[in-house]
C-alpha positions as a printed Julia matrix, in Angstrom:
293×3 Matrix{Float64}:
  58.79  -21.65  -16.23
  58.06  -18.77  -13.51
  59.17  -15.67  -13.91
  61.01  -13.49  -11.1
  58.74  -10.13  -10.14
  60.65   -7.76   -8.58
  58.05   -5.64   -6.28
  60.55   -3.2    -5.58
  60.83   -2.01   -9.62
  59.51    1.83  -10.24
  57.31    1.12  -12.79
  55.55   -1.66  -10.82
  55.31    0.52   -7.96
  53.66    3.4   -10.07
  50.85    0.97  -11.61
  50.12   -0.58   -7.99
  49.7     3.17   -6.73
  47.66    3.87   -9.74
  45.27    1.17   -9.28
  44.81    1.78   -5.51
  44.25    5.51   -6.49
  41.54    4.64   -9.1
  39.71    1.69   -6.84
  39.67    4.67   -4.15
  38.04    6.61   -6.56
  35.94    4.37   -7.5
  34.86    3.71   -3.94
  34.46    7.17   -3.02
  32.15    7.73   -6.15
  30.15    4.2    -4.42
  29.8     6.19   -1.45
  28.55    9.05   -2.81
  26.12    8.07   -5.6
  24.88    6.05   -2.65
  24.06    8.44   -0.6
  22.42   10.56   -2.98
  19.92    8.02   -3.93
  19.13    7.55   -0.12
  18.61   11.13    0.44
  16.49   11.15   -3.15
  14.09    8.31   -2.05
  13.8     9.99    1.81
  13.13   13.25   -0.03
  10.65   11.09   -2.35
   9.33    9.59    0.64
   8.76   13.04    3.0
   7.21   14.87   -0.4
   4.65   12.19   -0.82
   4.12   11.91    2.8
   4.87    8.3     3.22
   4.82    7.86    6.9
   7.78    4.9     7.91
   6.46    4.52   11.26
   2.59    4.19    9.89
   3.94    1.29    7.75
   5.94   -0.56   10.19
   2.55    0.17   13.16
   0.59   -1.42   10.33
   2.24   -4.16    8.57
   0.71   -6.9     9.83
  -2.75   -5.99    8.98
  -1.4    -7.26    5.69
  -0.89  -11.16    6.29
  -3.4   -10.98    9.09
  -6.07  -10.52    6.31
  -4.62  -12.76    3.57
  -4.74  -15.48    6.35
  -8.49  -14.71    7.26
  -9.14  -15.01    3.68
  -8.13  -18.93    4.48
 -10.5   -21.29    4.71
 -10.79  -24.03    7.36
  -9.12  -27.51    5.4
  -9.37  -30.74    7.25
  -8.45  -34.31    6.11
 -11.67  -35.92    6.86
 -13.86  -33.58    5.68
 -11.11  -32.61    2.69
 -13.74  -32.9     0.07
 -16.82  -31.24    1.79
 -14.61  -28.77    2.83
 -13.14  -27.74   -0.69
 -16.62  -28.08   -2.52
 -17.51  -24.9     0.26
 -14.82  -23.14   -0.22
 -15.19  -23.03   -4.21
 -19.02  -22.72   -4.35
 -19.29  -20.53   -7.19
 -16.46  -22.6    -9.27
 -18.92  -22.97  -12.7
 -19.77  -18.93  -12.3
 -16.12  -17.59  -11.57
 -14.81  -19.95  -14.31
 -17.73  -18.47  -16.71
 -16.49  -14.86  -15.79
 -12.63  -15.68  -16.17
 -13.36  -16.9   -19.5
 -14.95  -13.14  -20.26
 -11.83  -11.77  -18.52
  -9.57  -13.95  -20.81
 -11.29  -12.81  -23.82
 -11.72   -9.5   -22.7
  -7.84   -8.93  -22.6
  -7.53  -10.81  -25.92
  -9.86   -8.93  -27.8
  -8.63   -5.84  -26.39
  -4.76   -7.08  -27.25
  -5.56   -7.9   -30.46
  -7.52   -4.7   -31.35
  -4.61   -2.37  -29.67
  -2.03   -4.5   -31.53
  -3.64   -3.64  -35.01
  -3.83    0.31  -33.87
  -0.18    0.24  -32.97
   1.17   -1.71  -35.81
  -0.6     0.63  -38.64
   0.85    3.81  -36.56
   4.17    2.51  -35.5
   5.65    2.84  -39.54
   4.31    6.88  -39.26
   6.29    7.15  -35.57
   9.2     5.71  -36.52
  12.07    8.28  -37.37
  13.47    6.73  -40.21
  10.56    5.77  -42.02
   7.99    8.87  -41.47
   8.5    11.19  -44.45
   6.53   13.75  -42.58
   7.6    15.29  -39.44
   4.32   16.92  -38.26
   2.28   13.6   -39.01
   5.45   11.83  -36.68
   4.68   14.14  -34.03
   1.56   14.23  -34.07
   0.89   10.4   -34.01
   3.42    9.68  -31.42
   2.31   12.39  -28.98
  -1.21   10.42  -29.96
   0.52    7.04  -28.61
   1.45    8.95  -25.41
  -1.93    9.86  -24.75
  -3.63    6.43  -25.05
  -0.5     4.75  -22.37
  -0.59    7.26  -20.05
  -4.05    7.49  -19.28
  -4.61    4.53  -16.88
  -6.82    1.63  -18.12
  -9.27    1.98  -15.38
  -9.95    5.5   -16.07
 -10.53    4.49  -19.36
 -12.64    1.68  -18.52
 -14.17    3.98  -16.2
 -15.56    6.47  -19.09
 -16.6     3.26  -21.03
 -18.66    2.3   -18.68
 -20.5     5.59  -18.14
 -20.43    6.15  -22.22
 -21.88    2.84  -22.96
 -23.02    0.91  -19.81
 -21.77   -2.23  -17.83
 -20.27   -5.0   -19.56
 -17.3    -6.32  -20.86
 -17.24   -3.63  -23.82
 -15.66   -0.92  -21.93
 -13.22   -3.54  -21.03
 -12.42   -4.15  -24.25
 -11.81   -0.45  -25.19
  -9.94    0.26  -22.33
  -7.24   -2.57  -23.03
  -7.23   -1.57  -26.44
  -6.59    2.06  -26.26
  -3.7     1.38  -23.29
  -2.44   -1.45  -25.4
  -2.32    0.34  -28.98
  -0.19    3.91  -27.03
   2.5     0.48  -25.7
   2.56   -1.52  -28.96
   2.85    1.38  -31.18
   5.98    2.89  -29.37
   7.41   -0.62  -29.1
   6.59   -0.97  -32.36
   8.19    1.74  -34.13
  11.14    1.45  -31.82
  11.65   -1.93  -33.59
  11.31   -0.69  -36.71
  14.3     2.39  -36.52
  16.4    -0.69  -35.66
  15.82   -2.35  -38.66
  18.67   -2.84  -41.45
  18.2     0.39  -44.18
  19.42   -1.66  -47.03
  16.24   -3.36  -48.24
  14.34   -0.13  -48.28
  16.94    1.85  -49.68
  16.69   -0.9   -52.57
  12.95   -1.03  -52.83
  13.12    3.01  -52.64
  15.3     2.71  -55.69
  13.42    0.6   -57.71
  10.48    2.85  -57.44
   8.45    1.42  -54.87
   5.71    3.39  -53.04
   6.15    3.45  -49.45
   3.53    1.09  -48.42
   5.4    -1.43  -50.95
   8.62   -0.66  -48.87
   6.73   -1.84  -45.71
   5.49   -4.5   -47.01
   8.55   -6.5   -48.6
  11.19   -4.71  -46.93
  10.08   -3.52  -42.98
   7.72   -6.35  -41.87
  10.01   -9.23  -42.87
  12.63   -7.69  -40.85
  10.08   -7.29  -37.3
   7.37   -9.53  -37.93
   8.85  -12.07  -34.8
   9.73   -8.82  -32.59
   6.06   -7.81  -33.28
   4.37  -11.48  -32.18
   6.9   -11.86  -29.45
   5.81   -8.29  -28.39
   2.28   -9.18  -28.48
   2.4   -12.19  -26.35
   4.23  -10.42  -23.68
   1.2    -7.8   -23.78
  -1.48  -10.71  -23.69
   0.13  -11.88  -20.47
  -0.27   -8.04  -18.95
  -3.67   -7.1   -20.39
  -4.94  -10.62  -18.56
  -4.0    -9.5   -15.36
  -5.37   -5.83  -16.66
  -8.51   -7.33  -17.46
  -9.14   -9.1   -14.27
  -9.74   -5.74  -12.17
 -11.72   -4.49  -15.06
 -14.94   -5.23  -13.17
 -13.8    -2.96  -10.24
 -15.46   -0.11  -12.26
 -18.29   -2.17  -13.82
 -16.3    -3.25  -16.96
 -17.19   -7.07  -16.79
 -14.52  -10.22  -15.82
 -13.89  -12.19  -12.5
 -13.0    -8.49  -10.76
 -16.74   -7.74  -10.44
 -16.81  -10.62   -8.63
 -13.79  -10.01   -6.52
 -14.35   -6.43   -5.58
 -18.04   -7.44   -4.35
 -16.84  -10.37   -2.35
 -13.6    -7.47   -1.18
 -16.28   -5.66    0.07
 -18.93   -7.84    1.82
 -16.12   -9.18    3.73
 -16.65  -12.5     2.08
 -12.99  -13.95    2.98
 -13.03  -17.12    1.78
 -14.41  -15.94   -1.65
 -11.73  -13.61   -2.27
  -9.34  -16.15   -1.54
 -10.99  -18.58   -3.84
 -11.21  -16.43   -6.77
  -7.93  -15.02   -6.29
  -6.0   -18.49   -6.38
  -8.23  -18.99   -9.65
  -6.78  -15.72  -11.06
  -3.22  -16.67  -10.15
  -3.25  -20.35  -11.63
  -4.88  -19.12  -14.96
  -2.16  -16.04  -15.01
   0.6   -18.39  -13.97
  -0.99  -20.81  -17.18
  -0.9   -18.43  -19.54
   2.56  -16.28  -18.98
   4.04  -20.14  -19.26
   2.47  -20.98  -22.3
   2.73  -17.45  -23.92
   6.89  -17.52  -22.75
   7.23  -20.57  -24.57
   5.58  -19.15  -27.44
   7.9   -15.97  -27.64
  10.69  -18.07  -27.35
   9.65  -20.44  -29.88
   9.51  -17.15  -32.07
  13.35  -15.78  -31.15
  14.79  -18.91  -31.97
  13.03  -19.27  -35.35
  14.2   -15.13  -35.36
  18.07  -16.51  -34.65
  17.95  -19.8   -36.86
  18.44  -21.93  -34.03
């Protein structure tokens, strides 16, 4: 059964005016937060100098060089020719081990430092304001400085190796993990510690039974997304000295040896591409466990 609309009735004719007033509306507001965000990222673009024309004059310098990077591949000589292009395969594997480890001793070191300070940040669980502001402007401090600057003063403090790589990560990694960290934790349900508080439990009790329970999977799942940045962190470490496959890489960058930059670059991108899958799978693994599924 159908029923009859008449299009002619008042009060259909005032909510068909009303809509096309409000979709005008809406598409004039369109218009206009659209061009304001043009004229914000040509006013971004004039401020920091960033010359259109330059770009577009010089684009092609860009796939010109990852294609010299190429090397020659033919089907009879397939082998002979891959054995020359990775002739360093047993040393760059050696040093993308160190830059594997690097990041994950560096992760792991920066994921201790932020879990012990995230409970102190976090707003609903830091009984003392000045300690709370002072530890998170603390965490502000180690992510903002850039891990190569850190790495950077490593190296001149202690000398080349992967050490200042390791310090670097962790620094950059504990400022991340502690605001994720406590952000997690002033999410958490207040019941439990307002039961433990109650009982008489001392705060690092309350933590303990009532707080990590509750973020313990957000925390891992956290981590393992970090790992997967700090890897690709780690592998420019040795642009500054700070060991891994970038020492490597930036020499062969600079010697204008082509087909070695290609060469370790692919190896950098498979064993990335490795680990984000396995590490993804991992982090899911730990949501669903989170959800009961």
């Amino acid at each position: 059964m159908t029923l009859a609309i008449d299009r002619n009735d008042p009060t259909i004719l005032a909510h068909a005016d009303l809509y096309r007033r409000e979709m005008a509306t809406k598409r004039r507001q369109t218009l206009i937060g659209g061009a304001i965000f043009v004229a914000c990222v040509v006013a971004a673009a004039i401020g920091s100098e960033a010359n259109p024309i330059k770009f577009f004059e010089n684009v092609w310098r860009f796939p010109k060089y990852i294609l010299d990077t190429m090397p020659t591949l033919r089907l009879a000589t397939f082998g002979a020719d891959m054995a020359e292009w990775f002739w360093g395969l047993e040393g760059w594997l050696k040093l993308l081990w160190q830059t594997i480890l690097i990041a994950y001793t560096g992760t792991i070191l920066g994921v201790v430092g932020g879990f012990l300070l995230c409970f102190v940040a976090a707003a609903n669980l830091g009984r003392s304001g000045w300690m709370r502001f002072v530890t998170k402007r603390y965490l502000e401090f180690c992510r903002t400085v850039p891990e190569l600057v850190f790495a950077l003063i490593f190296v001149i403090a202690f000398g080349l190796g992967p050490l200042p790589g390791v310090l670097a990560i962790a620094i950059h990694t504990m400022g991340a993990m502690g605001k994720l960290f406590s952000e997690v934790v002033e999410n958490i349900d207040m019941k439990p510690v307002d039961g433990l508080t109650a009982t008489g439990a001392s705060w690092w009790q309350v933590i303990r039974y009532a707080v990590v329970p509750q973020v313990l999977s957000n925390f891992a799942s956290y981590s393992l997304l970090r790992f997967e940045i700090n890897v690709r962190g780690a592998s420019i470490m040795g642009f500054v000295g700070a060991g891994g496959i970038g020492q490597d890489l930036i020499e062969a960058i600079r010697k204008f040896y082509f087909t070695d930059v290609s060469a370790i670059l692919l190896l950098i991108i498979v064993t990335v591409m490795l680990i984000d899958y396995g590490t993804e799978r991992l982090r899911h693994a730990l949501l669903s466990l989170e959800h009961g599924k």
